[in-house]
Short mmCIF file of C-alpha atoms and ligand atoms in Angstrom, two decimals:
data_model
loop_
_atom_site.label_atom_id
_atom_site.label_comp_id
_atom_site.label_asym_id
_atom_site.label_seq_id
_atom_site.Cartn_x
_atom_site.Cartn_y
_atom_site.Cartn_z
CA UNK K 247 0.00 0.00 0.00
CA UNK K 248 1.28 3.45 -0.82
CA UNK K 249 1.67 5.96 1.93
CA UNK K 250 2.87 9.02 0.04
CA UNK K 251 2.03 9.55 -3.61
CA UNK K 252 3.78 12.37 -5.45
CA UNK K 253 2.21 12.93 -8.85
CA UNK K 254 3.87 15.11 -11.52
CA UNK K 255 4.87 17.71 -8.95
CA UNK K 256 6.74 20.86 -9.97
CA UNK K 257 7.80 23.84 -7.91
CA UNK K 258 9.13 27.03 -9.48
CA UNK K 259 10.88 29.93 -7.74
CA UNK K 260 10.71 32.63 -10.39
CA UNK K 261 12.65 31.15 -13.30
CA UNK K 262 14.19 28.33 -11.25
CA UNK K 263 12.39 24.99 -11.43
CA UNK K 264 13.51 23.56 -8.10
CA UNK K 265 11.35 20.47 -8.64
CA UNK K 266 10.54 19.52 -12.22
CA UNK K 267 7.72 17.06 -12.91
CA UNK K 268 8.60 14.57 -10.18
CA UNK K 269 6.49 11.46 -9.52
CA UNK K 270 7.20 8.73 -6.97
CA UNK K 271 5.56 6.65 -4.30
CA UNK K 272 6.65 5.87 -0.76
CA UNK K 273 5.21 2.55 0.32
CA UNK K 274 3.85 2.03 3.80
CA UNK K 275 6.58 1.23 6.31
CA UNK K 276 9.50 1.80 3.99
CA UNK K 277 12.48 4.07 4.30
CA UNK K 278 12.78 6.04 1.09
CA UNK K 279 15.86 8.22 0.60
CA UNK K 280 15.91 11.33 -1.60
CA UNK K 281 19.56 11.58 -2.61
CA UNK K 282 21.42 14.10 -4.73
CA UNK K 283 23.95 16.94 -4.80
CA UNK K 284 23.29 20.26 -3.11
CA UNK K 285 20.66 22.34 -4.91
CA UNK K 286 18.99 19.44 -6.76
CA UNK K 287 15.62 20.04 -5.08
CA UNK K 288 15.59 17.53 -2.20
CA UNK K 289 14.57 19.95 0.55
CA UNK K 290 11.99 21.60 -1.68
CA UNK K 291 10.46 18.17 -2.40
CA UNK K 292 10.33 17.35 1.29
CA UNK K 293 8.81 20.72 2.19
CA UNK K 294 6.15 20.17 -0.47
CA UNK K 295 5.21 16.86 1.16
CA UNK K 296 5.22 18.50 4.60
CA UNK K 297 2.86 21.24 3.44
CA UNK K 298 5.43 24.01 4.06
CA UNK K 299 5.24 24.86 0.34
CA UNK K 300 2.50 24.38 -2.23
CA UNK K 301 3.39 22.90 -5.63
CA UNK K 302 3.23 24.99 -8.80
CA UNK K 303 1.82 21.93 -10.58
CA UNK K 304 0.89 18.37 -9.68
CA UNK K 305 -0.57 16.87 -6.52
CA UNK K 306 0.43 14.92 -3.41
CA UNK K 307 -1.66 12.26 -1.70
CA UNK K 308 -0.94 10.81 1.74
CA UNK K 309 -2.63 7.56 2.75
CA UNK K 310 -4.80 7.88 -0.33
CA UNK K 311 -6.03 11.41 0.43
CA UNK K 312 -5.18 14.53 -1.58
CA UNK K 313 -3.50 16.85 0.93
CA UNK K 314 -3.45 20.13 -1.04
CA UNK K 315 -3.93 23.07 1.28
CA UNK K 316 -3.63 21.02 4.50
CA UNK K 317 -1.09 21.78 7.25
CA UNK K 318 1.58 19.23 8.16
CA UNK K 319 -0.27 18.00 11.25
CA UNK K 320 -3.50 17.58 9.27
CA UNK K 321 -1.52 15.65 6.62
CA UNK K 322 -0.27 13.18 9.21
CA UNK K 323 3.40 14.03 8.72
CA UNK K 324 6.13 15.01 11.17
CA UNK K 325 9.38 16.60 10.07
CA UNK K 326 12.93 16.72 11.43
CA UNK K 327 15.02 19.65 10.18
CA UNK K 328 18.76 19.77 9.60
CA UNK K 329 19.09 22.67 12.04
CA UNK K 330 17.20 20.75 14.81
CA UNK K 331 15.23 23.98 15.51
CA UNK K 332 14.99 23.30 19.26
CA UNK K 333 13.63 26.01 21.58
CA UNK K 334 16.64 27.09 23.68
CA UNK K 335 14.56 28.23 26.68
CA UNK K 336 12.56 25.01 26.97
CA UNK K 337 13.72 21.79 28.62
CA UNK K 338 14.22 18.63 26.60
CA UNK K 339 10.86 17.31 27.86
CA UNK K 340 9.05 20.51 26.89
CA UNK K 341 10.76 20.61 23.50
CA UNK K 342 9.64 17.06 22.77
CA UNK K 343 6.06 17.59 23.93
CA UNK K 344 5.66 21.12 22.51
CA UNK K 345 3.57 20.01 19.53
CA UNK K 346 1.28 17.94 21.73
CA UNK K 347 0.61 20.83 24.16
CA UNK K 348 -0.14 23.16 21.25
CA UNK K 349 -2.73 20.65 20.08
CA UNK K 350 -4.16 20.36 23.60
CA UNK K 351 -3.34 16.69 24.12
CA UNK K 352 -4.34 15.47 27.61
CA UNK K 353 -1.58 15.55 30.28
CA UNK K 354 -1.68 11.81 30.98
CA UNK K 355 -1.46 10.95 27.29
CA UNK K 356 1.42 13.40 26.82
CA UNK K 357 3.29 11.87 29.77
CA UNK K 358 2.75 8.35 28.46
CA UNK K 359 4.11 9.23 25.02
CA UNK K 360 7.04 11.17 26.46
CA UNK K 361 8.07 8.15 28.55
CA UNK K 362 7.94 5.94 25.50
CA UNK K 363 9.92 8.29 23.23
CA UNK K 364 12.50 9.07 25.93
CA UNK K 365 13.08 5.35 26.43
CA UNK K 366 13.34 4.69 22.69
CA UNK K 367 15.91 7.44 22.21
CA UNK K 368 17.81 7.01 25.46
CA UNK K 369 16.88 10.49 26.66
CA UNK K 370 15.45 9.64 30.11
CA UNK K 371 18.35 11.17 32.04
CA UNK K 372 18.31 14.38 29.99
CA UNK K 373 14.67 15.43 30.16
CA UNK K 374 15.26 18.37 32.57
CA UNK K 375 18.19 19.84 30.63
CA UNK K 376 18.12 22.73 28.19
CA UNK K 377 19.38 22.24 24.60
CA UNK K 378 22.59 24.21 25.32
CA UNK K 379 23.52 21.53 27.87
CA UNK K 380 23.41 18.76 25.28
CA UNK K 381 25.91 17.41 22.76
CA UNK K 382 25.13 17.53 19.05
CA UNK K 383 24.05 13.90 19.00
CA UNK K 384 21.78 14.41 21.99
CA UNK K 385 20.20 17.48 20.39
CA UNK K 386 19.59 15.43 17.27
CA UNK K 387 17.87 12.77 19.36
CA UNK K 388 15.60 15.41 20.88
CA UNK K 389 14.67 16.67 17.40
CA UNK K 390 13.90 13.10 16.42
CA UNK K 391 11.87 12.61 19.59
CA UNK K 392 9.78 15.65 18.80
CA UNK K 393 8.88 14.10 15.44
CA UNK K 394 8.28 10.59 16.80
CA UNK K 395 6.01 11.71 19.64
CA UNK K 396 3.49 12.99 17.09
CA UNK K 397 2.99 9.32 16.13
CA UNK K 398 2.40 10.54 12.59
CA UNK K 399 2.29 7.76 10.01
CA UNK K 400 4.85 9.58 7.85
CA UNK K 401 8.13 11.02 9.11
CA UNK K 402 10.21 13.38 6.95
CA UNK K 403 13.89 14.01 7.74
CA UNK K 404 16.02 16.64 6.01
CA UNK K 405 19.75 15.87 6.33
CA UNK K 406 19.28 15.15 10.04
CA UNK K 407 22.85 13.99 10.65
CA UNK K 408 24.91 16.45 8.65
CA UNK K 409 26.02 18.49 11.67
CA UNK K 410 27.49 15.49 13.46
CA UNK K 411 30.91 13.84 13.38
CA UNK K 412 31.46 10.65 11.39
CA UNK K 413 31.27 8.15 14.26
CA UNK K 414 28.07 9.65 15.66
CA UNK K 415 26.53 9.76 12.21
CA UNK K 416 27.14 6.07 11.79
CA UNK K 417 25.63 5.27 15.21
CA UNK K 418 22.55 7.43 14.65
CA UNK K 419 22.08 6.02 11.15
CA UNK K 420 21.65 2.58 12.66
CA UNK K 421 19.41 3.91 15.45
CA UNK K 422 17.10 5.73 13.06
CA UNK K 423 16.89 2.76 10.72
CA UNK K 424 16.22 0.44 13.67
CA UNK K 425 13.48 2.68 15.06
CA UNK K 426 11.87 3.10 11.66
CA UNK K 427 11.71 -0.66 11.18
CA UNK K 428 10.52 -1.41 14.71
CA UNK K 429 7.79 1.22 14.66
CA UNK K 430 6.84 0.58 11.02
CA UNK K 431 7.02 4.27 10.14
CA UNK K 432 7.03 5.43 6.55
CA UNK K 433 10.15 7.58 6.40
CA UNK K 434 11.34 9.91 3.67
CA UNK K 435 14.94 10.79 4.37
CA UNK K 436 16.89 13.48 2.53
CA UNK K 437 20.67 13.34 2.23
CA UNK K 438 23.50 14.26 -0.16
CA UNK K 439 25.60 11.41 1.28
CA UNK K 440 25.47 8.28 -0.84
CA UNK K 441 26.86 6.10 1.97
CA UNK K 442 23.99 7.18 4.21
CA UNK K 443 21.50 6.51 1.43
CA UNK K 444 22.89 3.11 0.50
CA UNK K 445 23.17 1.87 4.08
CA UNK K 446 19.72 2.98 5.27
CA UNK K 447 17.31 2.93 2.37
CA UNK K 448 14.81 0.37 1.20
CA UNK K 449 14.72 2.43 -1.98
CA UNK K 450 16.68 5.42 -3.21
CA UNK K 451 15.50 8.25 -5.45
CA UNK K 452 18.50 9.98 -6.98
CA UNK K 453 17.72 13.56 -8.00
CA UNK K 454 19.56 15.88 -10.38
CA UNK K 455 18.54 19.41 -11.29
CA UNK K 456 14.99 19.03 -9.99
CA UNK K 457 14.33 15.74 -11.77
CA UNK K 458 14.58 12.09 -10.85
CA UNK K 459 17.72 10.63 -12.40
CA UNK K 460 17.12 7.05 -11.26
CA UNK K 461 15.20 5.23 -8.56
CA UNK K 462 15.41 1.72 -7.20
CA UNK K 463 16.83 -0.44 -4.44
CA UNK K 464 20.37 0.57 -3.41
CA UNK K 465 21.71 -2.52 -5.20
CA UNK K 466 19.90 -1.55 -8.43
CA UNK K 467 21.64 1.81 -8.53
CA UNK K 468 24.99 0.30 -7.65
CA UNK K 469 24.85 -2.67 -10.00
CA UNK K 470 23.11 -1.08 -12.96
CA UNK K 471 23.55 2.69 -12.99
CA UNK K 472 21.33 3.96 -15.81
CA UNK K 473 23.49 7.01 -16.50
CA UNK K 474 27.01 8.35 -16.06
CA UNK K 475 25.65 10.68 -13.40
CA UNK K 476 24.39 7.75 -11.29
CA UNK K 477 27.61 5.85 -11.94
CA UNK K 478 29.64 8.77 -10.56
CA UNK K 479 27.35 9.47 -7.63
CA UNK K 480 26.84 5.95 -6.26
CA UNK K 481 29.70 3.92 -4.81
CA UNK K 482 32.25 4.43 -2.05
CA UNK K 483 35.22 5.14 -4.32
CA UNK K 484 34.38 6.81 -7.63
CA UNK K 485 33.80 4.53 -10.62
CA UNK K 486 36.57 4.60 -13.24
CA UNK K 487 35.09 6.14 -16.39
CA UNK K 488 37.29 5.65 -19.42
CA UNK K 489 36.58 7.08 -22.88
CA UNK K 490 36.87 4.44 -25.57
CA UNK K 491 38.04 4.73 -29.15
CA UNK K 492 38.46 2.53 -32.23
CA UNK K 493 41.67 0.52 -32.42
CA UNK K 494 42.83 -1.89 -35.13
CA UNK K 495 41.20 -4.90 -33.43
CA UNK K 496 38.19 -3.27 -31.78
CA UNK K 497 37.40 -0.89 -28.96
CA UNK K 498 40.39 0.43 -27.01
CA UNK K 499 40.77 2.91 -24.19
CA UNK K 500 41.15 6.31 -25.87
CA UNK K 501 44.76 7.42 -26.16
CA UNK K 502 46.08 3.85 -26.22
CA UNK K 503 46.70 1.39 -29.02
CA UNK K 504 45.27 -1.60 -27.21
CA UNK K 505 44.62 -4.20 -26.15
CA UNK K 506 41.14 -4.42 -27.66
CA UNK K 507 38.35 -4.62 -25.10
CA UNK K 508 35.70 -5.91 -27.44
CA UNK K 509 35.35 -6.41 -31.17
CA UNK K 510 32.95 -3.62 -32.12
CA UNK K 511 33.45 0.13 -32.20
CA UNK K 512 34.42 1.98 -29.05
CA UNK K 513 34.19 5.57 -30.27
CA UNK K 514 31.58 7.60 -28.42
CA UNK K 515 31.37 5.06 -25.61
CA UNK K 516 32.55 5.17 -22.03
CA UNK K 517 33.71 2.15 -20.06
CA UNK K 518 32.83 2.17 -16.36
CA UNK K 519 34.73 -0.01 -13.89
CA UNK K 520 34.33 0.09 -10.14
CA UNK K 521 37.66 0.09 -8.25
CA UNK K 522 36.45 -2.93 -6.27
CA UNK K 523 36.04 -4.85 -9.56
CA UNK K 524 39.59 -4.16 -10.71
CA UNK K 525 42.16 -6.68 -9.50
CA UNK K 526 45.85 -5.88 -9.28
CA UNK K 527 47.88 -8.82 -10.57
CA UNK K 528 51.53 -9.43 -11.40
CA UNK K 529 52.75 -8.40 -14.87
CA UNK K 530 53.02 -12.06 -15.82
CA UNK K 531 49.57 -12.86 -14.46
CA UNK K 532 46.25 -12.67 -16.24
CA UNK K 533 46.30 -8.89 -16.53
CA UNK K 534 46.01 -7.55 -20.05
CA UNK K 535 46.70 -4.01 -18.93
CA UNK K 536 50.13 -3.16 -17.73
CA UNK K 537 50.32 -0.07 -15.60
CA UNK K 538 52.50 1.65 -13.04
CA UNK K 539 51.44 2.28 -9.47
CA UNK K 540 51.31 6.07 -9.07
CA UNK K 541 49.71 6.42 -5.63
CA UNK K 542 48.40 4.30 -2.79
CA UNK K 543 45.78 5.52 -0.36
CA UNK K 544 45.96 3.22 2.63
CA UNK K 545 42.65 2.92 4.52
CA UNK K 546 43.38 0.06 6.91
CA UNK K 547 41.36 -2.91 5.71
CA UNK K 548 41.67 -1.76 2.14
CA UNK K 549 43.77 0.48 -0.08
CA UNK K 550 42.95 2.53 -3.16
CA UNK K 551 45.67 2.15 -5.75
CA UNK K 552 46.03 4.66 -8.61
CA UNK K 553 47.44 2.81 -11.60
CA UNK K 554 48.74 4.91 -14.51
CA UNK K 555 49.17 3.95 -18.11
CA UNK K 556 50.07 6.83 -20.41
CA UNK K 557 47.77 9.75 -19.72
CA UNK K 558 45.14 7.49 -18.17
CA UNK K 559 44.66 6.17 -14.68
CA UNK K 560 42.58 3.37 -13.22
CA UNK K 561 41.73 3.22 -9.55
CA UNK K 562 41.84 -0.29 -8.08
CA UNK K 563 40.86 -1.44 -4.62
CA UNK K 564 43.07 -3.98 -2.87
CA UNK K 565 43.32 -5.38 0.62
CA UNK K 566 45.17 -2.92 2.83
CA UNK K 567 47.93 -5.42 3.51
CA UNK K 568 48.50 -6.34 -0.13
CA UNK K 569 48.76 -2.99 -1.89
CA UNK K 570 51.67 -2.89 -4.34
CA UNK K 571 54.48 -0.38 -3.77
CA UNK K 572 54.52 2.94 -5.61
CA UNK K 573 56.44 2.64 -8.90
CA UNK K 574 55.72 -1.09 -9.33
CA UNK K 575 54.66 -2.34 -12.75
CA UNK K 576 51.49 -4.39 -12.42
CA UNK K 577 48.79 -6.05 -14.51
CA UNK K 578 45.14 -5.13 -14.16
CA UNK K 579 42.31 -7.66 -14.47
CA UNK K 580 38.55 -7.39 -14.41
CA UNK K 581 35.62 -9.61 -15.24
CA UNK K 582 33.61 -8.95 -18.35
CA UNK K 583 30.50 -8.91 -16.16
CA UNK K 584 31.90 -6.03 -14.11
CA UNK K 585 31.93 -3.67 -17.10
CA UNK K 586 29.46 -0.83 -17.41
CA UNK K 587 29.10 0.79 -20.83
CA UNK K 588 27.67 4.22 -21.48
CA UNK K 589 26.98 6.39 -24.49
CA UNK K 590 29.30 9.39 -24.11
CA UNK K 591 26.93 11.90 -25.75
CA UNK K 592 23.69 11.03 -23.91
CA UNK K 593 25.34 9.65 -20.77
CA UNK K 594 22.93 6.71 -20.89
CA UNK K 595 23.78 3.11 -20.14
CA UNK K 596 24.19 0.85 -23.15
CA UNK K 597 22.89 -2.67 -22.92
CA UNK K 598 25.51 -5.33 -23.60
CA UNK K 599 23.97 -5.95 -27.02
CA UNK K 600 24.26 -2.25 -27.73
CA UNK K 601 28.02 -2.71 -27.64
CA UNK K 602 27.89 -5.22 -30.48
CA UNK K 603 29.73 -8.50 -30.16
CA UNK K 604 31.35 -8.01 -26.82
CA UNK K 605 34.11 -10.45 -26.10
CA UNK K 606 32.68 -12.46 -23.19
CA UNK K 607 35.95 -12.71 -21.35
CA UNK K 608 37.79 -9.49 -21.53
CA UNK K 609 40.56 -10.61 -19.23
CA UNK K 610 41.57 -13.49 -21.48
CA UNK K 611 42.42 -11.22 -24.38
CA UNK K 612 46.14 -11.51 -24.78
CA UNK K 613 48.32 -8.54 -24.28
CA UNK K 614 49.25 -7.52 -27.80
CA UNK K 615 52.03 -5.14 -26.97
CA UNK K 616 51.37 -3.78 -23.52
CA UNK K 617 50.28 -0.21 -23.11
CA UNK K 618 53.27 1.99 -22.83
CA UNK K 619 53.40 4.06 -19.72
P1 LIG L 195 18.71 20.74 -1.95
O1 LIG L 195 17.94 20.54 -0.70
O2 LIG L 195 18.74 19.53 -2.84
O3 LIG L 195 20.10 21.25 -1.70
P2 LIG L 195 16.80 22.85 -2.46
O4 LIG L 195 15.51 22.15 -2.58
O5 LIG L 195 17.08 23.55 -1.18
O6 LIG L 195 17.98 21.86 -2.84
O7 LIG L 195 16.93 23.94 -3.62
C1 LIG L 195 16.63 23.63 -4.97
C2 LIG L 195 16.74 24.91 -5.80
O8 LIG L 195 15.69 25.79 -5.45
C3 LIG L 195 18.02 25.69 -5.58
O9 LIG L 195 18.40 26.24 -6.82
C4 LIG L 195 17.63 26.75 -4.60
O10 LIG L 195 18.44 27.89 -4.74
C5 LIG L 195 16.19 27.04 -5.00
N1 LIG L 195 15.37 27.46 -3.83
C6 LIG L 195 15.07 26.73 -2.74
N2 LIG L 195 14.28 27.40 -1.89
C7 LIG L 195 14.07 28.61 -2.46
C8 LIG L 195 13.32 29.78 -2.09
N3 LIG L 195 12.63 29.83 -0.96
N4 LIG L 195 13.34 30.84 -2.94
C9 LIG L 195 14.02 30.78 -4.11
N5 LIG L 195 14.73 29.73 -4.52
C10 LIG L 195 14.77 28.65 -3.72
MG1 LIG L 196 18.53 20.78 1.32
#
């Protein structure tokens, strides 16, 4: 069952189309992430759902009901803002229950809900404090508590963790996801951080310039990016994107004479390879690309290795304890199935058949004169 239905919604600010003909559905009980770079329209979309803005065109339905003109409370949504927006002169308890007192909720009911929320968020010991006496993470919990206590069926969060340090962000990510699943809340969560999106979401909507670029499960976006934009945006380390050209025996990486990657034309196509799909091998191993190690970024469990050949570079991910030394000559290997192919002009993904007769096992192509570094 759908909980939030966004239908062909646009929002213009003068000449700027902040949201441009966007349609999507949030299913009941799911965590949907709106992801995208700064300025792509995420907050505007969220504020439209919350009733803080009205759309220029299109409509929004919540639990099957058109909500045009209704306030957030009447829509059955609660929102958590990036800035927390806590009242500095009120205690934690009063901040959390503020919305309920405004609506005239009975004292006993308010107390019951406060107990529950405080226990959920580990705030019991802090209820008498003022916001200034709390850490960033604790303030964020209070902001979350204020949204949860409304017991609204839909909870909207706008970059709720961006003011916190990395460790706390990771902890709170898990807490929010856990709470959302336990309470069965429909959550729409805005972030520009792809790690946050991938680790929390049931489904991700990637936005770009006011439009939806791609939507799907995190694995869909990771495994089959529909465009170069998605390919660049999704993934821990950036995907290698290499322009292709026509060589004597088929498609080659532009600026090199080979080896051929597949039999048909490469011109106007871009090869995408995730660093985690590129294996560093010895020169005499299976690698058909010979390259020189230009840089190693050691990250503990893993290392990112920049491998140069000519003007080009490929980033490969290795185990932290098996990264090759800088200056070493190495071979690079990848599976044919790990390749992503895009049309350079449109930026759109090409199906495997679109690439013509792709050699099924790229890595077995022999090294016809290694690429000169
Ligand atoms: P995001 O949250 O993805 O960073 P926003 O939704 O805040 O993006 O903004 C989308 C676009 O709309 C931006 O170009 C921004 O400058 C513009 N915008 C947002 N709010 C307003 C406003 N109140 N008045 C005018 N322009 C706005
Ligand atoms: Mg924003």
